[in-house]
Amino acid sequence: MQAYRRASLPRASIHRRNVACCYQNANARRALPIVASAAAASSASTAATPTAALEGALKQCLLQTRIDSGERGRGLFYEPAPGAEPAVADPIKDEEAMMSQQRAMPPALPPLLRVPLMWGLPLVCAPGQEGVELQEELLDEWQELNKVQLPQALVRLLLATERPPAARLSAWFLWATRSPAAAGSPLAEFAAHVLPRDSASCLRLIPTEEARLPPDAMPTLSNMRKQVSAAVEELQAAGAVDGFSLDDLWWAFDMVISRSFSVSVTDPNTGNPTPLAAYVPWACLINHSPNPNAVFAADLSPDRREFVVVPRLRYTPIESGFEVCISYGGGLDGRSTLLKYGFVSTGNVNDRLDLPPGMAEAAARLKQQAMISAAEAISERRATAAAEASGGAVTSPSSSANLTAAEKERNLVYCALASVLEAAGDWQAARDAEEAAGQAPPATKGFSGGPAPALIKWAKAQAEAYAAPTGPAPPPPAPDAPLPCRPPAEAEAPAGEDLSAAINVLRSERRRIALAIVDLVEEYRKQNTAA
Ligand SMILES: C[S@@+](CC[C@H](N)C(=O)[O-])C[C@H]1O[C@@H](n2cnc3c(N)ncnc32)[C@H](O)[C@@H]1O
């Protein structure tokens, strides 16, 4: 353990601070067997007994967290130091604000996790000379601290800041985790004991598994594969991955694509913001939530060079035992998480149902009507305000009290339409329709007008299509059932079963949206029939 620390800690100040924190964290020791069992379960070839060095690293990095298994599989769970203040509550609803908070270095909250960047792989993504200089500095430091020498071909590739970051990081990751020359480094130890040897993403599905993907996922998957194949060829041609098999390379890409971080840092030499791609051991155990309770940041200043995860400010407090989750990216829908990471989440607000062409046309017509109605409503409000201001009676013939039943009914249509458009992801049109409908809640409204029969027919067909079982898949999970995941105990299950579970969640999410639309139009039909 001592040699390990000497070899890999970048700065004495970090050393002292982290060691102080780690001894307060009694949970780290308790969590270690999970690392071992998860590793053993997910790969027959990983070493079963964690080394003292790994145990030391675990204690040093996991400050207020422990590794455990929950509904998302293995992840990090909050375990505050006794007497610690919980994070304050003030939810940020806006995803954009949340992402920008994630990009900025968070203020000094007690971190949940802190990892020296040189234990991982910090890759500068800024093109040009500035990027090259910073990368050279980081590579020198990385080699010195890890007591290894990178092959020249790999160094050339890592300094080629114009090359795709995923390819450069994958080559570095492969060498750093599998090369005998790097054995014993913090990252190699971590990979050997903690990382799975099988795929998490859909990159390497076999044809029978692929056949069960939603049809609209295939073009994206082929595109991802083409990019990886091209990068693999490039790495081989550059001689940067000599001695590794094609299987090793795809594994490295898989690990990098599903487990590395993109983060903006300040270049310590120029003070400019610089994009950094980083593989960070321990931090890469944090699962995704579309509504995360933690954010991450990296600091490249020479006296720090660290990666931290802190509670997300202005979020509901994380309670002891809660899983710590970050966002893997804004707006990720089920299809993206399935393809890139091998899972889908229930209730993901980013999941949308694409409108088929006929429906899109009907929606466009309704949108046009909604805009006309909105214009009418605005002019009515203006007339009312003007009349009130002049002390006169409100005489506008289009005042809502004077609306005909047909006009009121039409407003209700926009309300229902807003819900349909929202489910389809056409936010602007949905807002227009809502505006036209005076923001009335759809549940209390009927539905009217020409497109309704087409809507009913289409929505039913959608719901039935998604409800239809395809192939021998397990039954869809109940809404509150655990998510498809790879908990240690199930890690040996064939990959196909994980995939079915993930696809079932995706399918049931889409069915949920389609059924919500059916409910809406059924409501209309009832009210329309009663009228
Ligand atoms: C960065 S790793 C997170 C740690 C991982 N759970 C582990 O045990 O090593 C990303 C992988 O975790 C899993 N994962 C992350 N977020 C998840 C979620 N919300 N639901 C299910 N699985 C998730 C997926 O397998 C994904 O490819």
XYZ file of C-alpha atoms and ligand atoms in Angstrom:
558
model
C 0.000 0.000 0.000
C 2.846 2.351 0.834
C 4.552 1.845 -2.505
C 1.254 2.385 -4.207
C 0.752 5.735 -2.544
C 4.252 6.893 -3.315
C 3.872 5.930 -6.914
C 0.551 7.475 -7.609
C -0.346 10.404 -5.424
C 0.168 13.601 -7.357
C 0.599 16.104 -4.529
C 1.475 15.834 -0.887
C -1.346 18.223 0.055
C -3.908 15.978 -1.544
C -2.309 13.027 0.122
C -2.710 14.507 3.584
C -6.236 15.756 3.061
C -7.476 12.527 1.557
C -5.872 10.311 4.095
C -7.507 12.387 6.828
C -10.896 11.987 5.182
C -10.506 8.347 4.424
C -9.945 7.319 7.988
C -13.204 8.975 8.972
C -14.940 6.791 6.471
C -15.478 3.537 8.219
C -17.863 2.407 5.487
C -15.204 2.071 2.880
C -13.814 -1.048 4.501
C -17.265 -2.557 4.786
C -17.900 -1.917 1.112
C -14.813 -3.650 -0.166
C -16.187 -7.207 -0.312
C -18.817 -5.924 -2.748
C -16.073 -4.809 -5.073
C -14.590 -8.231 -4.943
C -17.838 -10.119 -5.341
C -19.096 -7.891 -8.130
C -15.847 -8.296 -9.952
C -15.844 -12.028 -9.451
C -19.433 -12.330 -10.607
C -19.014 -10.179 -13.680
C -15.870 -11.829 -14.880
C -14.346 -15.189 -14.334
C -10.960 -13.770 -15.222
C -10.816 -10.876 -12.761
C -8.773 -11.401 -9.625
C -10.988 -12.386 -6.694
C -8.933 -10.950 -3.856
C -8.498 -7.188 -3.833
C -5.021 -6.034 -3.005
C -4.076 -3.804 -0.098
C -3.388 -1.064 -2.658
C -6.942 -1.280 -3.952
C -8.320 -1.191 -0.440
C -6.263 1.931 0.301
C -7.467 3.617 -2.874
C -11.064 2.800 -2.046
C -10.764 4.369 1.400
C -9.042 7.392 -0.013
C -11.546 8.117 -2.778
C -14.954 7.217 -1.380
C -15.398 9.965 1.184
C -19.080 9.870 2.058
C -20.104 6.939 -0.062
C -19.972 3.186 -0.082
C -20.309 0.705 -2.917
C -23.520 -1.273 -2.785
C -26.170 -2.723 -4.996
C -29.610 -1.183 -5.582
C -32.315 -0.966 -8.190
C -29.833 0.247 -10.812
C -27.348 -2.502 -10.031
C -24.011 -1.801 -8.429
C -23.445 1.859 -7.620
C -22.367 4.346 -4.968
C -24.584 5.099 -1.981
C -24.519 8.104 0.324
C -23.179 7.470 3.796
C -22.438 10.836 5.457
C -19.938 11.219 8.215
C -21.762 11.220 11.575
C -23.288 14.643 12.313
C -22.808 15.933 8.723
C -25.295 18.504 7.407
C -27.485 17.231 4.550
C -27.435 19.112 1.222
C -30.044 21.893 1.031
C -33.312 21.658 -0.901
C -34.315 23.993 -3.692
C -35.031 21.916 -6.769
C -33.755 23.083 -10.149
C -36.432 22.075 -12.613
C -34.708 23.318 -15.723
C -32.416 20.744 -17.254
C -30.288 23.373 -18.953
C -29.582 25.020 -15.594
C -28.760 21.644 -14.139
C -26.282 20.875 -16.914
C -24.585 24.245 -16.616
C -24.247 23.690 -12.896
C -22.681 20.362 -13.714
C -20.202 22.012 -16.046
C -19.079 24.563 -13.493
C -16.794 23.722 -10.617
C -19.208 23.344 -7.734
C -18.706 25.370 -4.567
C -17.066 23.857 -1.550
C -19.515 21.253 -0.348
C -18.122 18.210 1.357
C -17.356 15.957 -1.606
C -18.899 12.517 -1.876
C -15.913 11.258 -3.770
C -12.501 12.615 -4.676
C -10.090 10.908 -7.058
C -6.622 12.119 -8.094
C -6.902 12.703 -11.842
C -3.586 10.971 -12.397
C -5.063 7.732 -11.098
C -7.290 7.936 -14.138
C -6.679 9.114 -17.682
C -7.085 12.863 -18.289
C -7.305 13.545 -22.023
C -7.272 17.112 -23.311
C -9.809 17.592 -26.115
C -8.915 21.152 -27.129
C -7.386 21.110 -30.604
C -4.230 23.032 -31.457
C -0.964 23.868 -29.753
C -2.519 24.759 -26.397
C -4.092 21.316 -26.205
C -0.818 19.621 -27.145
C 1.183 21.504 -24.509
C -1.230 20.721 -21.714
C -1.469 17.072 -22.773
C 2.333 16.766 -22.854
C 2.509 18.113 -19.318
C -0.198 15.722 -18.129
C 1.423 12.747 -19.857
C 4.808 13.465 -18.284
C 3.211 13.700 -14.880
C 1.069 10.609 -15.450
C 4.113 8.525 -16.436
C 6.162 9.789 -13.538
C 3.482 9.175 -10.925
C 2.473 5.791 -12.270
C 6.117 4.837 -12.791
C 5.539 3.657 -16.332
C 6.671 4.642 -19.792
C 4.098 4.832 -22.562
C 5.060 3.442 -26.007
C 6.028 6.179 -28.474
C 3.220 5.350 -30.918
C 0.670 5.779 -28.134
C 2.198 9.080 -27.010
C 2.001 10.348 -30.608
C -1.660 9.405 -30.743
C -2.446 11.001 -27.383
C -0.842 14.225 -28.547
C -2.802 14.202 -31.802
C -5.485 16.466 -30.367
C -7.302 16.515 -33.715
C -8.051 12.741 -33.480
C -11.390 11.605 -31.977
C -11.179 11.650 -28.151
C -12.957 8.272 -27.799
C -10.309 6.547 -29.930
C -7.398 8.164 -28.097
C -8.872 7.454 -24.686
C -9.697 3.842 -25.602
C -6.119 3.177 -26.722
C -4.724 4.703 -23.527
C -7.264 2.852 -21.392
C -6.416 -0.473 -23.015
C -2.695 -0.004 -22.527
C -3.089 1.292 -18.955
C -5.323 -1.575 -17.865
C -3.982 -4.547 -19.830
C -0.333 -3.934 -20.578
C 2.068 -5.888 -18.320
C 4.155 -2.705 -18.119
C 1.304 -0.920 -16.329
C 0.448 -3.742 -13.911
C 0.024 -2.576 -10.321
C -0.987 1.005 -11.166
C -4.162 2.271 -9.456
C -6.107 2.054 -12.708
C -4.839 -1.420 -13.628
C -5.733 -2.639 -10.133
C -9.152 -1.072 -10.377
C -9.827 -2.595 -13.794
C -8.670 -6.032 -12.733
C -10.798 -6.150 -9.596
C -13.782 -3.948 -10.263
C -14.555 -3.562 -13.956
C -16.634 -6.103 -15.845
C -15.057 -7.926 -18.756
C -18.279 -8.084 -20.716
C -20.111 -5.336 -22.561
C -22.545 -2.952 -20.984
C -23.537 -1.162 -24.192
C -25.230 -2.650 -27.232
C -22.060 -2.273 -29.334
C -21.292 -5.979 -29.323
C -24.685 -7.642 -29.414
C -24.996 -10.903 -31.284
C -27.606 -11.024 -34.108
C -30.319 -12.750 -32.046
C -30.045 -10.058 -29.395
C -29.955 -7.358 -32.010
C -33.167 -8.635 -33.565
C -34.934 -7.708 -30.343
C -33.894 -4.088 -30.380
C -36.616 -1.574 -31.214
C -36.440 -1.146 -35.025
C -35.701 2.564 -34.775
C -32.569 1.811 -32.742
C -30.754 -0.057 -35.498
C -29.579 2.899 -37.621
C -28.089 4.575 -34.537
C -26.409 1.361 -33.452
C -24.896 0.749 -36.904
C -23.644 4.291 -36.918
C -21.993 3.853 -33.490
C -20.388 0.619 -34.691
C -19.096 2.209 -37.883
C -17.432 4.945 -35.884
C -15.794 2.452 -33.532
C -14.645 0.203 -36.420
C -13.096 3.190 -38.182
C -11.345 4.236 -34.979
C -10.108 0.686 -34.348
C -8.580 0.568 -37.843
C -6.960 3.919 -37.277
C -5.456 2.827 -33.950
C -4.120 -0.360 -35.508
C -2.613 1.538 -38.440
C -0.945 3.956 -36.024
C 0.622 1.014 -34.157
C -0.859 2.422 -30.944
C -2.488 -0.839 -29.856
C 0.072 -3.419 -30.939
C -0.183 -6.677 -29.048
C -3.897 -6.376 -28.294
C -6.663 -8.381 -29.922
C -9.705 -6.959 -31.664
C -11.791 -8.198 -28.741
C -9.622 -6.211 -26.316
C -10.084 -3.112 -28.422
C -13.868 -3.352 -28.558
C -13.937 -3.949 -24.803
C -11.839 -0.816 -24.272
C -14.189 1.227 -26.458
C -17.142 -0.156 -24.584
C -15.654 0.810 -21.220
C -14.699 4.272 -22.444
C -18.012 4.977 -24.166
C -20.115 3.886 -21.207
C -17.848 4.981 -18.326
C -15.787 8.055 -19.132
C -16.564 11.679 -18.320
C -16.639 14.856 -20.374
C -15.957 17.881 -18.284
C -14.832 21.447 -18.775
C -11.674 22.468 -16.893
C -9.576 25.589 -16.719
C -6.256 25.186 -18.498
C -3.837 26.099 -15.670
C -1.313 27.536 -18.175
C -3.648 29.863 -20.060
C -6.687 30.242 -17.810
C -8.895 29.246 -20.766
C -11.764 26.780 -20.423
C -10.732 23.461 -21.925
C -12.776 20.346 -22.646
C -11.399 17.260 -20.961
C -12.380 13.614 -21.474
C -11.398 11.526 -18.487
C -11.532 7.961 -17.356
C -11.786 8.127 -13.564
C -11.676 4.969 -11.446
C -14.238 4.832 -8.612
C -16.184 7.767 -10.095
C -17.072 5.496 -12.997
C -19.150 3.411 -10.587
C -21.808 6.114 -10.332
C -25.073 5.301 -12.062
C -27.227 7.629 -14.135
C -30.479 9.298 -13.242
C -32.376 11.790 -15.401
C -32.986 13.577 -12.103
C -29.569 13.297 -10.445
C -28.682 14.214 -6.889
C -24.962 14.779 -7.517
C -22.727 16.607 -9.968
C -19.093 16.169 -10.954
C -16.223 18.468 -11.796
C -12.492 18.291 -12.415
C -9.755 20.650 -11.311
C -6.512 20.677 -13.305
C -4.654 23.253 -11.234
C -1.204 21.866 -10.421
C -1.785 21.660 -6.672
C -4.998 19.698 -7.109
C -5.386 17.662 -10.336
C -8.481 15.988 -8.971
C -11.950 14.851 -9.886
C -14.766 15.402 -7.397
C -18.405 14.464 -7.075
C -20.500 16.645 -4.770
C -24.194 16.706 -3.845
C -26.168 18.673 -6.384
C -26.836 22.067 -4.866
C -30.411 23.123 -4.521
C -31.691 19.620 -4.777
C -33.716 17.679 -2.238
C -31.300 16.496 0.426
C -29.644 13.188 -0.233
C -30.509 10.969 2.656
C -28.209 8.448 4.147
C -28.467 5.233 2.167
C -29.754 6.953 -1.011
C -27.982 6.049 -4.194
C -25.720 8.814 -5.498
C -26.576 9.422 -9.166
C -25.252 11.827 -11.765
C -26.618 12.689 -15.201
C -24.756 11.037 -18.070
C -26.033 13.833 -20.329
C -29.028 16.093 -20.755
C -32.030 14.858 -22.718
C -30.969 11.199 -22.866
C -33.984 9.149 -23.893
C -34.468 5.411 -23.471
C -33.083 4.617 -26.893
C -29.802 6.432 -26.239
C -29.300 4.942 -22.783
C -30.109 1.467 -24.110
C -27.619 1.688 -26.969
C -24.810 3.434 -25.172
C -25.121 2.041 -21.673
C -27.360 -1.033 -21.948
C -30.248 0.130 -19.771
C -33.450 2.113 -19.886
C -35.188 3.803 -16.948
C -38.882 3.888 -16.194
C -40.482 7.320 -16.115
C -37.686 8.974 -18.126
C -39.160 12.364 -19.000
C -37.093 12.412 -22.180
C -38.903 9.422 -23.681
C -41.093 10.436 -26.590
C -43.246 8.701 -29.112
C -42.583 9.786 -32.699
C -45.699 10.842 -34.559
C -46.391 8.819 -37.711
C -46.797 10.939 -40.886
C -50.634 11.023 -40.883
C -50.689 12.096 -37.296
C -48.047 14.723 -37.885
C -50.214 16.289 -40.605
C -53.238 16.320 -38.339
C -51.145 17.909 -35.628
C -49.900 20.566 -38.054
C -53.481 21.480 -38.959
C -54.454 21.695 -35.322
C -51.400 23.740 -34.570
C -52.434 26.235 -37.194
C -55.900 26.464 -35.666
C -54.335 26.827 -32.253
C -52.287 29.779 -33.452
C -55.398 31.495 -34.824
C -57.192 30.871 -31.574
C -54.243 32.188 -29.596
C -54.301 35.381 -31.652
C -58.021 35.716 -30.948
C -57.505 35.149 -27.253
C -54.773 37.778 -27.103
C -56.872 40.327 -28.925
C -59.745 39.550 -26.575
C -57.532 40.099 -23.535
C -56.300 43.379 -24.958
C -59.839 44.562 -25.629
C -60.870 43.645 -22.102
C -57.882 45.399 -20.571
C -58.507 48.516 -22.665
C -62.187 48.586 -21.680
C -61.316 48.170 -17.995
C -58.674 50.864 -18.175
C -61.155 53.328 -19.626
C -63.669 52.416 -16.918
C -66.145 51.131 -19.469
C -68.042 47.891 -19.519
C -66.427 44.925 -21.187
C -68.283 44.700 -24.415
C -65.983 42.608 -26.511
C -68.165 40.267 -28.487
C -65.511 37.598 -28.159
C -65.269 37.858 -24.356
C -65.105 34.344 -22.939
C -68.522 34.747 -21.323
C -69.814 35.355 -24.809
C -68.075 32.442 -26.461
C -70.382 30.059 -28.187
C -70.453 26.471 -27.093
C -68.605 25.589 -30.293
C -65.848 28.114 -29.546
C -65.450 26.851 -26.000
C -65.363 23.327 -27.304
C -62.659 24.273 -29.748
C -60.524 25.645 -26.940
C -60.822 22.336 -25.210
C -59.424 20.652 -28.297
C -56.225 22.656 -27.991
C -55.816 21.563 -24.461
C -56.006 17.929 -25.384
C -53.762 18.583 -28.329
C -51.174 20.139 -26.057
C -50.933 16.847 -24.192
C -50.563 14.873 -27.397
C -47.893 17.191 -28.724
C -46.085 17.120 -25.417
C -46.039 13.335 -25.469
C -44.639 13.556 -28.990
C -41.915 15.955 -27.922
C -43.097 18.944 -29.983
C -42.683 21.383 -27.127
C -43.167 24.593 -29.046
C -46.396 23.407 -30.625
C -47.562 22.104 -27.251
C -46.912 25.506 -25.680
C -48.814 27.201 -28.524
C -51.737 24.873 -28.025
C -51.676 25.418 -24.273
C -51.644 29.136 -24.780
C -54.643 28.809 -27.053
C -56.467 26.689 -24.551
C -55.909 29.122 -21.710
C -53.750 26.594 -19.830
C -56.778 24.586 -18.723
C -55.908 21.164 -17.348
C -56.582 18.503 -19.973
C -58.179 16.054 -17.570
C -61.255 18.229 -17.240
C -61.573 18.883 -20.933
C -63.218 17.192 -23.848
C -61.884 16.807 -27.323
C -63.512 17.898 -30.511
C -63.068 18.551 -34.178
C -62.126 16.742 -37.332
C -58.840 15.041 -36.411
C -60.242 13.153 -33.440
C -61.251 9.955 -35.246
C -57.832 9.837 -36.874
C -56.251 10.428 -33.483
C -58.219 7.652 -31.860
C -57.381 5.222 -34.630
C -53.722 6.064 -34.612
C -53.297 6.097 -30.855
C -55.043 2.738 -30.515
C -52.862 1.228 -33.209
C -49.785 2.550 -31.401
C -50.907 1.186 -28.075
C -51.735 -2.197 -29.560
C -48.439 -2.372 -31.436
C -46.466 -1.670 -28.294
C -48.595 -3.999 -26.212
C -48.061 -6.905 -28.645
C -45.456 -9.335 -27.354
C -42.528 -9.907 -29.706
C -40.636 -13.103 -29.172
C -39.998 -14.971 -25.951
C -39.368 -11.938 -23.751
C -40.082 -11.913 -20.029
C -43.256 -10.060 -18.983
C -42.945 -6.286 -18.775
C -42.019 -5.094 -15.306
C -44.596 -3.422 -13.091
C -44.115 0.365 -12.963
C -42.279 0.143 -9.652
C -40.337 -3.002 -10.417
C -36.551 -2.815 -10.161
C -34.830 -1.544 -13.275
C -32.943 -3.870 -15.550
C -29.488 -3.876 -14.173
C -26.535 -5.976 -13.424
C -26.587 -6.545 -9.723
C -23.669 -8.692 -8.675
C -25.830 -11.747 -8.049
C -27.217 -11.664 -11.573
C -24.116 -10.621 -13.399
C -23.588 -14.091 -14.805
C -26.996 -14.163 -16.511
C -26.652 -14.310 -20.306
C -26.433 -10.836 -21.834
C -29.618 -11.537 -23.802
C -31.708 -11.550 -20.652
C -30.459 -8.160 -19.589
C -31.286 -6.896 -23.022
C -34.833 -8.292 -22.958
C -35.437 -6.672 -19.617
C -34.131 -3.350 -20.896
C -36.206 -3.562 -24.065
C -39.272 -4.458 -22.072
C -38.912 -1.315 -20.020
C -38.465 0.749 -23.168
C -41.478 -0.878 -24.769
C -43.616 -0.444 -21.656
C -42.615 3.225 -21.467
C -43.760 3.782 -25.010
C -46.937 1.868 -24.315
C -47.513 4.072 -21.286
C -47.308 7.167 -23.472
C -49.533 5.651 -26.149
C -52.099 4.579 -23.557
C -52.123 8.036 -22.036
C -53.042 9.374 -25.449
C -55.736 6.743 -25.841
C -57.205 7.782 -22.488
C -57.254 11.331 -23.683
C -59.106 10.639 -26.864
C -61.464 8.166 -25.167
C -62.365 10.955 -22.790
C -63.143 13.113 -25.767
C -65.271 10.420 -27.314
C -67.308 10.002 -24.142
C -67.925 13.710 -23.813
C -68.649 14.090 -27.475
C -71.154 11.231 -27.420
C -72.846 12.651 -24.319
C -73.163 16.021 -26.067
C -20.592 4.268 -15.442
S -21.121 2.644 -15.152
C -21.887 2.733 -13.585
C -21.465 1.612 -12.653
C -21.985 0.251 -12.954
N -23.340 0.102 -12.435
C -21.083 -0.820 -12.357
O -21.532 -1.654 -11.585
O -19.919 -0.846 -12.708
C -22.407 2.639 -16.327
C -23.180 1.355 -16.371
O -23.987 1.218 -15.199
C -25.286 0.759 -15.515
N -26.237 1.841 -15.206
C -25.966 3.148 -15.040
N -27.072 3.847 -14.730
C -28.084 2.960 -14.712
C -29.499 3.069 -14.485
N -30.075 4.236 -14.225
N -30.233 1.940 -14.560
C -29.662 0.746 -14.839
N -28.347 0.573 -15.076
C -27.557 1.665 -15.018
C -25.254 0.434 -17.002
O -24.885 -0.920 -17.148
C -24.164 1.336 -17.521
O -23.560 0.856 -18.700
